[in-house]
Coordinates of C-alpha atoms and ligand atoms in Angstrom, one line a residue:
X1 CA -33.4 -52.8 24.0
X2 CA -35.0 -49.7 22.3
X3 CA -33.4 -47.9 19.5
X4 CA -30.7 -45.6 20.4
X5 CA -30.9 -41.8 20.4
X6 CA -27.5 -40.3 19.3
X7 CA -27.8 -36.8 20.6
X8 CA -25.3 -34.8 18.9
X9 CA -24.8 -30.5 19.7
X10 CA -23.2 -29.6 15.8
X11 CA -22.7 -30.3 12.7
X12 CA -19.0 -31.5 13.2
X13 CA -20.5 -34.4 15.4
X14 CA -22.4 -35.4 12.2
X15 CA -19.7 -38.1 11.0
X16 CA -19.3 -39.7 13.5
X17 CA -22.6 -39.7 14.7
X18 CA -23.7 -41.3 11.1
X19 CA -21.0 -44.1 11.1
X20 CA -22.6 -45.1 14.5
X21 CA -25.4 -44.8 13.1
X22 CA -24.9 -48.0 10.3
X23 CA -24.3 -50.4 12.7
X24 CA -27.8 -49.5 15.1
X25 CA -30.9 -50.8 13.6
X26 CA -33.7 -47.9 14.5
X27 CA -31.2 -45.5 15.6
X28 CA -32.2 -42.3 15.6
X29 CA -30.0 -38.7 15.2
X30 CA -30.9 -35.9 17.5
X31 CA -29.4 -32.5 16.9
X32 CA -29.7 -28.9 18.3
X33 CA -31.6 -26.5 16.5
X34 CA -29.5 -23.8 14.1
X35 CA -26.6 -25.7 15.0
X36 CA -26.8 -28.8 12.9
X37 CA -28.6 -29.5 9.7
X38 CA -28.5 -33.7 8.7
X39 CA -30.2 -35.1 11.5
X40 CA -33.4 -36.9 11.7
X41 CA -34.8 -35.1 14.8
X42 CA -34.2 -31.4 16.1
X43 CA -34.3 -30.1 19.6
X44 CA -33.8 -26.9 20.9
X45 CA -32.6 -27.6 25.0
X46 CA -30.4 -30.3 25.3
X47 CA -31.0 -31.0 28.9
X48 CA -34.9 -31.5 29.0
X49 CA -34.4 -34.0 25.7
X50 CA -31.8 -36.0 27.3
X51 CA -33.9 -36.1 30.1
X52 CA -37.2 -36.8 28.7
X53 CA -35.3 -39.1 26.9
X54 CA -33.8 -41.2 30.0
X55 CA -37.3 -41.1 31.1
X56 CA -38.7 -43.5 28.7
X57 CA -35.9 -45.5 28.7
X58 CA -34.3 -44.6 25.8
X59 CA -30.5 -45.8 25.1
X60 CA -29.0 -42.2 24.9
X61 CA -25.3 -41.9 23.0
X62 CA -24.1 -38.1 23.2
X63 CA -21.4 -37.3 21.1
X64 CA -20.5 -34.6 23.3
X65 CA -18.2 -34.4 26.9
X66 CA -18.8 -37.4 29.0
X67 CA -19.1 -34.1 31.4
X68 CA -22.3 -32.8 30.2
X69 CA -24.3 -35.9 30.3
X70 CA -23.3 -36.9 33.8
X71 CA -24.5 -33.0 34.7
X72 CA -27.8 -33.5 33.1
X73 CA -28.8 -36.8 34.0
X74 CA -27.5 -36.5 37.8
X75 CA -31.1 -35.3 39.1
X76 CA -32.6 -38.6 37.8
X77 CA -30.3 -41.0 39.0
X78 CA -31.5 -43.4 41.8
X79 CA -32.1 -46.7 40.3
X80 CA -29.9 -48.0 38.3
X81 CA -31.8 -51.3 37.3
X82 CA -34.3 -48.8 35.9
X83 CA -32.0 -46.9 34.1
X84 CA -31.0 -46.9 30.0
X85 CA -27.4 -47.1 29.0
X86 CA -25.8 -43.8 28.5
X87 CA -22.7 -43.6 26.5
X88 CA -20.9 -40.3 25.8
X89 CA -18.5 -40.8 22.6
X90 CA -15.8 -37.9 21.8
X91 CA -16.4 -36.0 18.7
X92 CA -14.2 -37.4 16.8
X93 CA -14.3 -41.0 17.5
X94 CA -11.7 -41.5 19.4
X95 CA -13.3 -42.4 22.7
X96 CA -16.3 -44.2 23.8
X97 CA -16.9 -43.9 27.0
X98 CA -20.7 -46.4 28.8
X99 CA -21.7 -43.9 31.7
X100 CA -24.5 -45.3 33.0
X101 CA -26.6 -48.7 32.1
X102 CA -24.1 -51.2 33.1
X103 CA -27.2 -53.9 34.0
X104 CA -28.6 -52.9 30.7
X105 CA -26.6 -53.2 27.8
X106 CA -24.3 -50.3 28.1
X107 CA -21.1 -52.6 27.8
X108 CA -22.5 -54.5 25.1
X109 CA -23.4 -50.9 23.1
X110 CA -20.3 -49.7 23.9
X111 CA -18.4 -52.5 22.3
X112 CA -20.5 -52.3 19.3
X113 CA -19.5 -48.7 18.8
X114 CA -15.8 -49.5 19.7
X115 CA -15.7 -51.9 17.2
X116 CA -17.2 -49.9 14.2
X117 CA -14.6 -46.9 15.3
X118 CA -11.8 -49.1 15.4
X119 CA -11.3 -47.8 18.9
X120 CA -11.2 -49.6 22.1
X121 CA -14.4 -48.8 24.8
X122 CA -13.5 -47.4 27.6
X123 CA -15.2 -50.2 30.0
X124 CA -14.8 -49.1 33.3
X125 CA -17.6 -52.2 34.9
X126 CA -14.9 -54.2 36.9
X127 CA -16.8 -57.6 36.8
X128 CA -17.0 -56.8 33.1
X129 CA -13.5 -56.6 32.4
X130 CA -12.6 -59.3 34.3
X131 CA -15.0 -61.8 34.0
X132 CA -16.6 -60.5 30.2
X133 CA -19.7 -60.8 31.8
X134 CA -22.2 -59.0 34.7
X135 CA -23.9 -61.3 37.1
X136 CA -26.3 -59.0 37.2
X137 CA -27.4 -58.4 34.2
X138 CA -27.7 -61.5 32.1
X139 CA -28.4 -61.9 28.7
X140 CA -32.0 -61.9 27.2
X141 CA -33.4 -65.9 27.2
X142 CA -32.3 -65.8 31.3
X143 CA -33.7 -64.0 34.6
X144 CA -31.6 -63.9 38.0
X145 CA -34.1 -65.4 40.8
X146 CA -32.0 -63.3 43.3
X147 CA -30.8 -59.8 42.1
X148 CA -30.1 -58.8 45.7
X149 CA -27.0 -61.3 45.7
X150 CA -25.4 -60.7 42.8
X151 CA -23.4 -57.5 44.2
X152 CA -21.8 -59.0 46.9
X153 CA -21.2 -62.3 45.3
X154 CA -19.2 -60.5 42.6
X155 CA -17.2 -58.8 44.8
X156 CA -16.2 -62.0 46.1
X157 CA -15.1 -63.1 42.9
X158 CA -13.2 -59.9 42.3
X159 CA -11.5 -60.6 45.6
X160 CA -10.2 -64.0 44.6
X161 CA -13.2 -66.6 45.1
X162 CA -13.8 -69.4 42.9
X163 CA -17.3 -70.1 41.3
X164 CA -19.0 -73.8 40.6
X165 CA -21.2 -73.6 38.0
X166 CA -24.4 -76.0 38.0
X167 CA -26.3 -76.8 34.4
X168 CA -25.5 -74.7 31.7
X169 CA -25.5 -71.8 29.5
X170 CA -23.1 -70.6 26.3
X171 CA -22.7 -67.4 28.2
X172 CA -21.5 -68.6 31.2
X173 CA -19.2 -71.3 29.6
X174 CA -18.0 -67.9 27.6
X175 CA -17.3 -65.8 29.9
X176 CA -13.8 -65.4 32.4
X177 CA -15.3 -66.7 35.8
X178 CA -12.5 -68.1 38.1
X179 CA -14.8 -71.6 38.0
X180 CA -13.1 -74.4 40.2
X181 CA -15.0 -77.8 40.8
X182 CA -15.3 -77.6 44.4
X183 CA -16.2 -73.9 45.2
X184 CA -18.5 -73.1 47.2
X185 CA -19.8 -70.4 45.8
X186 CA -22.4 -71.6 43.3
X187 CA -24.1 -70.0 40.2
X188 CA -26.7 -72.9 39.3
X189 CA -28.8 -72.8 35.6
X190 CA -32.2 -74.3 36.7
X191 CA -35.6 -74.1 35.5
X192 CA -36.9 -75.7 38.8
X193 CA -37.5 -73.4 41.4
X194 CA -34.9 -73.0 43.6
X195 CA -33.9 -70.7 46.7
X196 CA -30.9 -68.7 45.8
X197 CA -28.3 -66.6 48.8
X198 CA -25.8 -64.6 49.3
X199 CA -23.4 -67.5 48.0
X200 CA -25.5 -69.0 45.2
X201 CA -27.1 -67.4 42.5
X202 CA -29.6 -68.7 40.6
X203 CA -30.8 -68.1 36.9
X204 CA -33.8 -69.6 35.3
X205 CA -33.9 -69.9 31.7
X206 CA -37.1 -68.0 30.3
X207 CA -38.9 -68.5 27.2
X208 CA -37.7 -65.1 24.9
X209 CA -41.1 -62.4 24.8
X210 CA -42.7 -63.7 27.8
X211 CA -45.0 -60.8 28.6
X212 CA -44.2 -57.7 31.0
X213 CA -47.5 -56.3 32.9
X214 CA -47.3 -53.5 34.7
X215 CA -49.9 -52.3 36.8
X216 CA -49.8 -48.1 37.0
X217 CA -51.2 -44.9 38.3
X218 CA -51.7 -41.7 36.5
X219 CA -52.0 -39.7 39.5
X220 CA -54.9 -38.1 39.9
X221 CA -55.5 -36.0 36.2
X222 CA -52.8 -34.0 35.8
X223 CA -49.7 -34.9 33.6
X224 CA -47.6 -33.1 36.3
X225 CA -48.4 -35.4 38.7
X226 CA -48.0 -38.2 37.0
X227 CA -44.5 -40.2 37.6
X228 CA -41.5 -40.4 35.7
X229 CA -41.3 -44.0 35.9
X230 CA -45.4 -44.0 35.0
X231 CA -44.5 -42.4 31.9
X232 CA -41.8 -44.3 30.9
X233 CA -44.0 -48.0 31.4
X234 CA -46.5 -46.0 28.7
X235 CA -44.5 -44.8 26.5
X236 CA -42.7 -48.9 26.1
X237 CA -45.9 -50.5 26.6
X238 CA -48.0 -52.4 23.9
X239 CA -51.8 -52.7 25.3
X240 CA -53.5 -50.7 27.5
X241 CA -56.4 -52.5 29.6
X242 CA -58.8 -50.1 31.5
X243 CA -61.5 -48.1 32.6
X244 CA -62.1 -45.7 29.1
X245 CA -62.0 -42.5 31.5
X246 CA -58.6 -43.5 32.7
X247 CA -57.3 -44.4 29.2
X248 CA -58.3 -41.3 27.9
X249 CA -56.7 -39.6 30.0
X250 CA -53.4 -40.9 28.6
X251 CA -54.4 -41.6 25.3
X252 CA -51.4 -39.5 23.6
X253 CA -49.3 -42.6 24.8
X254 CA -51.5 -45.1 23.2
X255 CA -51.7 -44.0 19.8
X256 CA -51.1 -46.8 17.1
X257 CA -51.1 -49.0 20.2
X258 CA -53.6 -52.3 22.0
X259 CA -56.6 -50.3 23.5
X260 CA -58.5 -53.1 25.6
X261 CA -60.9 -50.6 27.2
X262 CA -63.7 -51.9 29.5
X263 CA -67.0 -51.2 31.8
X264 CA -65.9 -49.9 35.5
X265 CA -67.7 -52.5 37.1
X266 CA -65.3 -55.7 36.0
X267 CA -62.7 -55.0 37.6
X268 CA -61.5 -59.1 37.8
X269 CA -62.4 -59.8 34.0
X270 CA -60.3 -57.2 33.1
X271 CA -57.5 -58.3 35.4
X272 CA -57.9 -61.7 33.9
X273 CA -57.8 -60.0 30.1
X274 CA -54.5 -58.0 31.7
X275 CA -52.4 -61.2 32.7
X276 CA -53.5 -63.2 29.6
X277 CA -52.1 -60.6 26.8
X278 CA -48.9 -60.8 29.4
X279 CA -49.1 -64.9 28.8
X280 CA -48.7 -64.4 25.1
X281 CA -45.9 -61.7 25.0
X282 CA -47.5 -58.6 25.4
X283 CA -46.7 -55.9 27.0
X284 CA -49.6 -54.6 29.3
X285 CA -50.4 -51.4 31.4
X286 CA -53.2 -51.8 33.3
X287 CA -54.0 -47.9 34.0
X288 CA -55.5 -46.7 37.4
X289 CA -56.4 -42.8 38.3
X290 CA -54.3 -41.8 41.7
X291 CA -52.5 -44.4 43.0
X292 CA -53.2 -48.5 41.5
X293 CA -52.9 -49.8 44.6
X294 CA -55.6 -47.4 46.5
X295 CA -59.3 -48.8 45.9
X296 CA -58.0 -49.6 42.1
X297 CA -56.7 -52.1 39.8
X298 CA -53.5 -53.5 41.5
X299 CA -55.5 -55.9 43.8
X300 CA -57.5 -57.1 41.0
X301 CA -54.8 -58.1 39.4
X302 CA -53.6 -60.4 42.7
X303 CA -56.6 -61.5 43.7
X304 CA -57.2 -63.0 39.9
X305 CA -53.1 -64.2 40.1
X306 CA -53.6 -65.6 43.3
X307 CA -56.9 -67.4 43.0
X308 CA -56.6 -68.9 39.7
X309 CA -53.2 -69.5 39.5
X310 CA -52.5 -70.5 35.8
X311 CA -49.1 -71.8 35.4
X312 CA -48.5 -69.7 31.9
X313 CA -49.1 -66.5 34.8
X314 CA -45.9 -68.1 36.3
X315 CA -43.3 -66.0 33.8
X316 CA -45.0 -62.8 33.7
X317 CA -42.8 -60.0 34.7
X318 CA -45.1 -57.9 37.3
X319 CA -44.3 -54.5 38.2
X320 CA -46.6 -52.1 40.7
X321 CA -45.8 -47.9 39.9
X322 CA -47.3 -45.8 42.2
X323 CA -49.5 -42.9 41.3
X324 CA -50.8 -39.5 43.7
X325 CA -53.9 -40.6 45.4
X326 CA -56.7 -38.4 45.3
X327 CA -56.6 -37.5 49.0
X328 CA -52.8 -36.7 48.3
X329 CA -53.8 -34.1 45.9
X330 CA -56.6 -32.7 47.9
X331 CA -54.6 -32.3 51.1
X332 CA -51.9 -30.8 49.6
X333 CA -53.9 -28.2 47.5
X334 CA -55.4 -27.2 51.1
X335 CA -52.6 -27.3 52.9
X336 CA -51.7 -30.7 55.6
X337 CA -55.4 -32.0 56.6
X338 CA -53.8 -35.5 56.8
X339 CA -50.7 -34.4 58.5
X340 CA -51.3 -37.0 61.9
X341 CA -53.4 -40.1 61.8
X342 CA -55.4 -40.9 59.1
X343 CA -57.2 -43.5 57.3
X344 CA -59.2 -44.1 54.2
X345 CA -62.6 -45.2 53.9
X346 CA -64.4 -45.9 50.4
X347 CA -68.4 -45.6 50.8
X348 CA -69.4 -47.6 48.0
X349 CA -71.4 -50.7 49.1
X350 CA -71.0 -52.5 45.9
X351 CA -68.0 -55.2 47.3
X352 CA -68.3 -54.6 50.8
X353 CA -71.7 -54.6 53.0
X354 CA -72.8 -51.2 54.3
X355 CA -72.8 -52.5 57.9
X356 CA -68.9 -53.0 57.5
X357 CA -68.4 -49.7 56.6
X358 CA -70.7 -48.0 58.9
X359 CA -68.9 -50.1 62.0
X360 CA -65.7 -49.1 60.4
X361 CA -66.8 -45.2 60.4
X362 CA -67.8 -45.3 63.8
X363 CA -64.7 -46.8 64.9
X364 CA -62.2 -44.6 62.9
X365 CA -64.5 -41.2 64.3
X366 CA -63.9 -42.6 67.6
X367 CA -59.8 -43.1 67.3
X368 CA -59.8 -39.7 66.0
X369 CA -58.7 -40.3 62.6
X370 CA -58.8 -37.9 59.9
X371 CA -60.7 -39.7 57.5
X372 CA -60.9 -39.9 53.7
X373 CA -64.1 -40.7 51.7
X374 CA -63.1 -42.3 48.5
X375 CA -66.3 -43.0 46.5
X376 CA -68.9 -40.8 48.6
X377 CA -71.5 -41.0 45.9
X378 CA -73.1 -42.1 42.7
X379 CA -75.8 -42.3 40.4
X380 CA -77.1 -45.2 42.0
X381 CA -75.3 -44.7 45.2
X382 CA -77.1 -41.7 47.0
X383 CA -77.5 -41.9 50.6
X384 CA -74.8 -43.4 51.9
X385 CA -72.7 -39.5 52.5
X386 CA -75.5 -38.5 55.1
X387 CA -75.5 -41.7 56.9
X388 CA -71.8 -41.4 57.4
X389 CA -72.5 -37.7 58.7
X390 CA -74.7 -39.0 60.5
X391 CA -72.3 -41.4 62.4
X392 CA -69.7 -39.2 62.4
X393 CA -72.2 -36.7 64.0
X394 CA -72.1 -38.6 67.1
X395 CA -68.3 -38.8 67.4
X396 CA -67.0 -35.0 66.2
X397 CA -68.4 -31.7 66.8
X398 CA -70.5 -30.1 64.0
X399 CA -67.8 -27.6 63.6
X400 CA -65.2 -30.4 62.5
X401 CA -63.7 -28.9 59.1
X402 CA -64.3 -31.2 56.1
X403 CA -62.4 -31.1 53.0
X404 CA -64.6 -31.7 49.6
X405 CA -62.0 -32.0 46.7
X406 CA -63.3 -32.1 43.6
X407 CA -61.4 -33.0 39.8
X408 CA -58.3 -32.6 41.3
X409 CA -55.4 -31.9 38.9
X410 CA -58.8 -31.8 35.9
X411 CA -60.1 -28.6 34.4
X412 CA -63.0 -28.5 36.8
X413 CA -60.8 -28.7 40.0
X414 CA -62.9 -27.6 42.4
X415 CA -62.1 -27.4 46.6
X416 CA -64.2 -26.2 49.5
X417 CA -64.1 -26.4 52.9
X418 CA -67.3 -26.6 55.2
X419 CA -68.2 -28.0 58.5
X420 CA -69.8 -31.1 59.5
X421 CA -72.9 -30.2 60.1
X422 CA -73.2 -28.9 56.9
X423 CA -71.9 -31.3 54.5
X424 CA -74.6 -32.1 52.4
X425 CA -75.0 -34.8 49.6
X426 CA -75.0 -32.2 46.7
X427 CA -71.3 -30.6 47.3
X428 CA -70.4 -34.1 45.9
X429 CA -70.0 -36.5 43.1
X430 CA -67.9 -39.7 41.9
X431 CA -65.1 -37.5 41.3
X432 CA -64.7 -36.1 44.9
X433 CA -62.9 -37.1 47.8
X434 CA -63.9 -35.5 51.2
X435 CA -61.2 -35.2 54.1
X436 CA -63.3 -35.4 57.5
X437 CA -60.9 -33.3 60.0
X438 CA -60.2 -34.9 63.6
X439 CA -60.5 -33.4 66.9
X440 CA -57.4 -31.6 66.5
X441 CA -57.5 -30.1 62.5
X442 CA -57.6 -26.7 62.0
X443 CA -58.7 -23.8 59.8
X444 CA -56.4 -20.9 58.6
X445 CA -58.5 -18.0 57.5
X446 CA -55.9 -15.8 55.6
X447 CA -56.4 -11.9 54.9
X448 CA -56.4 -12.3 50.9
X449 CA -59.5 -14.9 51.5
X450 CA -57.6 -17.6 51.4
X451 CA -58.2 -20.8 53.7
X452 CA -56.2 -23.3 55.0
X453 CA -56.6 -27.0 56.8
X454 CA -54.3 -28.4 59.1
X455 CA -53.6 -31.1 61.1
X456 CA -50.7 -30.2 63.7
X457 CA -48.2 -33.0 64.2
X458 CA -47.8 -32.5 68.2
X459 CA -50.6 -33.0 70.6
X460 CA -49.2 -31.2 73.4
Ligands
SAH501 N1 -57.0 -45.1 42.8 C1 -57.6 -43.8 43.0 C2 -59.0 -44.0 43.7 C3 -60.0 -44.7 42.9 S1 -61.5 -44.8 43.6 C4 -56.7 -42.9 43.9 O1 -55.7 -43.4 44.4 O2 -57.0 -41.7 43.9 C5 -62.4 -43.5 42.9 C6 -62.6 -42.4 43.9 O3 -61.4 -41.7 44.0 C7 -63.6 -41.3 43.4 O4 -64.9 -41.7 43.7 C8 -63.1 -40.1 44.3 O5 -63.5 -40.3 45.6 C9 -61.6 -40.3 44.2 N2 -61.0 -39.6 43.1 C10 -60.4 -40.1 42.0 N3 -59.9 -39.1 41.2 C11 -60.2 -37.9 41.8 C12 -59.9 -36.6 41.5 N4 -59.2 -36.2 40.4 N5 -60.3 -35.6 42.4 C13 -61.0 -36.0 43.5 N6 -61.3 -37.2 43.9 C14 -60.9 -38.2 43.0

């Protein structure tokens, strides 16, 4: 778990913010602006700190109403294995109250508090108080093989079932569970791989600091389009493999931090480089631009997982966050080009023969996709923008709006619409992606200049 942030809104908060303080290795005191004096960091809006601190996964305790976190924090809330514990303790110590974070320590935080108060926490977790455990969420040293189970199964045991417990672990033996010898409902300690269900769960023991890699993308440049979840995986991770244009485009996150930047062209070495920091501990980002698993690194990092196969891979905690792909970004700064079938095609030859793609063309212009060019041209790829045209020629009229997108979401953002007939090789670079309009898309011209692309939903 990260260090806590005690978030406190005055100076009278101060106490008993400190004495929490003692016991929280790292901790960290937060407090408003003009309104307290002894703290450590000051902020002057509560909400977007709390916020931005849920974000990165900060452990949040606010000495304030349990009331005024719950307001803040409700926009955010949607997954709660993602989510930090939040505690709200009274301002004078007399409650402690875990909020949020129940399958992440918030039970175990809130205890520690309780106990340095000389309060009782305010556990409100059922299974917790019953059992002194959550199925779950178990302790570090153990991963559930089945997550999807453990809700139902603990309901059971809430409503009266037994539990037979298999192998062995201290916190198990520890713990309240209603264990009789011949239940049917199992929870089985293994480190052999086993199929778990809605009546057995199963938890593998896992060596402690096996490695995390997560796989991520920025969106297309902007920091406003890059996800809260994105952001969070940056801010907690430890190395950063990639392509140097995409790390530098977050390099405020890596600072002090593993940069393992590389050539664009190795995209399987550097997938292999990815999942061996994992194997010893680390905790990796492999960076993409838009989306990771749109003509980026995602795949890399299967195709190396699933072709080699290394059995030190086996433990590695993967994770996939999405990103805004580039022909998101376009369409929506031109209005809904892609708004009925589309598909994407990327027009560099380097890992797939030009024959493929220039079959592929012909068939998408004859199904009437919209289409999207990823990767139209480059210094050493020039030609291949007018052969498409060419193709495409043959399929569309030469009034068919096309979409050229360029630097989305970057300083040099640049977005023009033209027709077919007189896209030409020049209007684009690496950095653009062109939306090819189907039979049915559309051009708005407005009266302030303005134009809009469409692509109507109906056909009728
Ligand atoms: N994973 C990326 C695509 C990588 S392939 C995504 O989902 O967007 C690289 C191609 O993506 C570029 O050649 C270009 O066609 C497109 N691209 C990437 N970033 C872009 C941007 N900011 N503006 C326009 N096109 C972009």
């Amino acid at each position: 778990m990260k260090p806590p942030a005690i978030v406190i809104l005055g100076e009278a908060s101060v106490a008993v913010a400190q004495q929490i303080q003692s016991v929280l290795p790292g901790a960290k005191l937060y407090g408003l602006v003009g309104r307290t004096q002894t703290v450590e960091v000051s902020y002057d809006n509560f909400g977007e700190t709390v916020r931005e601190l849920y974000t990165a996964g900060t452990p949040i305790i606010g000495v304030c109403a349990a009331g005024i976190l719950i307001r803040t924090l409700a926009p955010l809330l949607s997954d709660k294995r993602a989510e930090p514990p939040v505690i709200a303790v009274a301002e004078n110590g007399s409650a402690v109250v875990p909020l949020l974070g129940g399958l992440t320590g918030a039970n175990e935080l809130a205890k520690t508090i309780a106990h340095t108060l000389n309060i009782k926490p305010a556990l409100t977790a059922t299974g917790q108080l019953r059992f002194n455990l959550v199925l779950e969420s178990p302790p570090a040293g153990y991963r559930l093989s089945n997550p999807e189970h453990a809700k139902s199964f603990t309901s059971d045991l809430l409503a009266g079932a037994t539990v037979r417990i298999i192998g062995h672990a201290p916190w198990l033996s520890q713990s309240n569970l209603p264990v009789a010898a011949d239940s049917t409902n199992v929870i089985e300690i293994t480190d052999r791989p086993t199929i778990g269900s809605a009546t057995h769960l199963v938890y593998h023991p896992v060596a402690l600091g096996s490695g995390k890699l997560s796989i991520i993308g920025t969106g297309p440049g902007a920091a406003r389009w890059m996800s809260p979840e994105v952001k969070a995986i940056l801010q907690t991770a430890t190395d950063f493999v990639g392509y140097k244009t995409y790390l530098d485009l977050v390099a405020d996150f890596i600072q002090g931090k593993q940069r393992h930047e590389s050539d664009n062209r190795v995209e399987l070495d550097r997938a292999r480089h990815a999942l061996e920091l994992a194997a010893a501990g680390r905790s990796v980002v492999v960076v993409s631009s838009g989306d990771p698993g749109i003509y980026a690194m995602a795949s890399a990092v299967f195709e190396v997982l699933d072709r080699e196969a290394k059995p030190e891979w086996q433990a590695i905690d993967i994770h996939v966050a999405p990103g805004i792909s580039a022909m998101q970004a376009a369409a929506a700064a031109i209005g809904a080009p892609l708004g009925h079938d589309f598909c994407a095609i990327s027009l560099s030859d380097i890992l797939k023969p030009w024959e493929t793609i220039a079959q592929r063309i012909a068939a998408a212009a004859q199904a009437d996709f919209v289409i999207a060019f990823y990767n139209p041209i480059s210094t050493q790829r020039t030609w291949q923008l007018t052969e498409a045209q060419t193709i495409l020629l043959q399929w569309r009229l030469p009034e068919t709006p096309v979409v050229l997108a360029r630097n989305m979401g970057r300083s040099a953002e640049h977005i023009e619409v033209v027709s077919l007939n007189q896209l030409s090789q020049s209007q684009a670079d690496m950095r653009t992606v062109i939306l090819i309009g189907s039979s049915k898309t559309r051009i708005i011209q407005r009266d302030n200049g303005k134009v809009w692309v469409y692509t109507p939903r109906s056909y009728v």
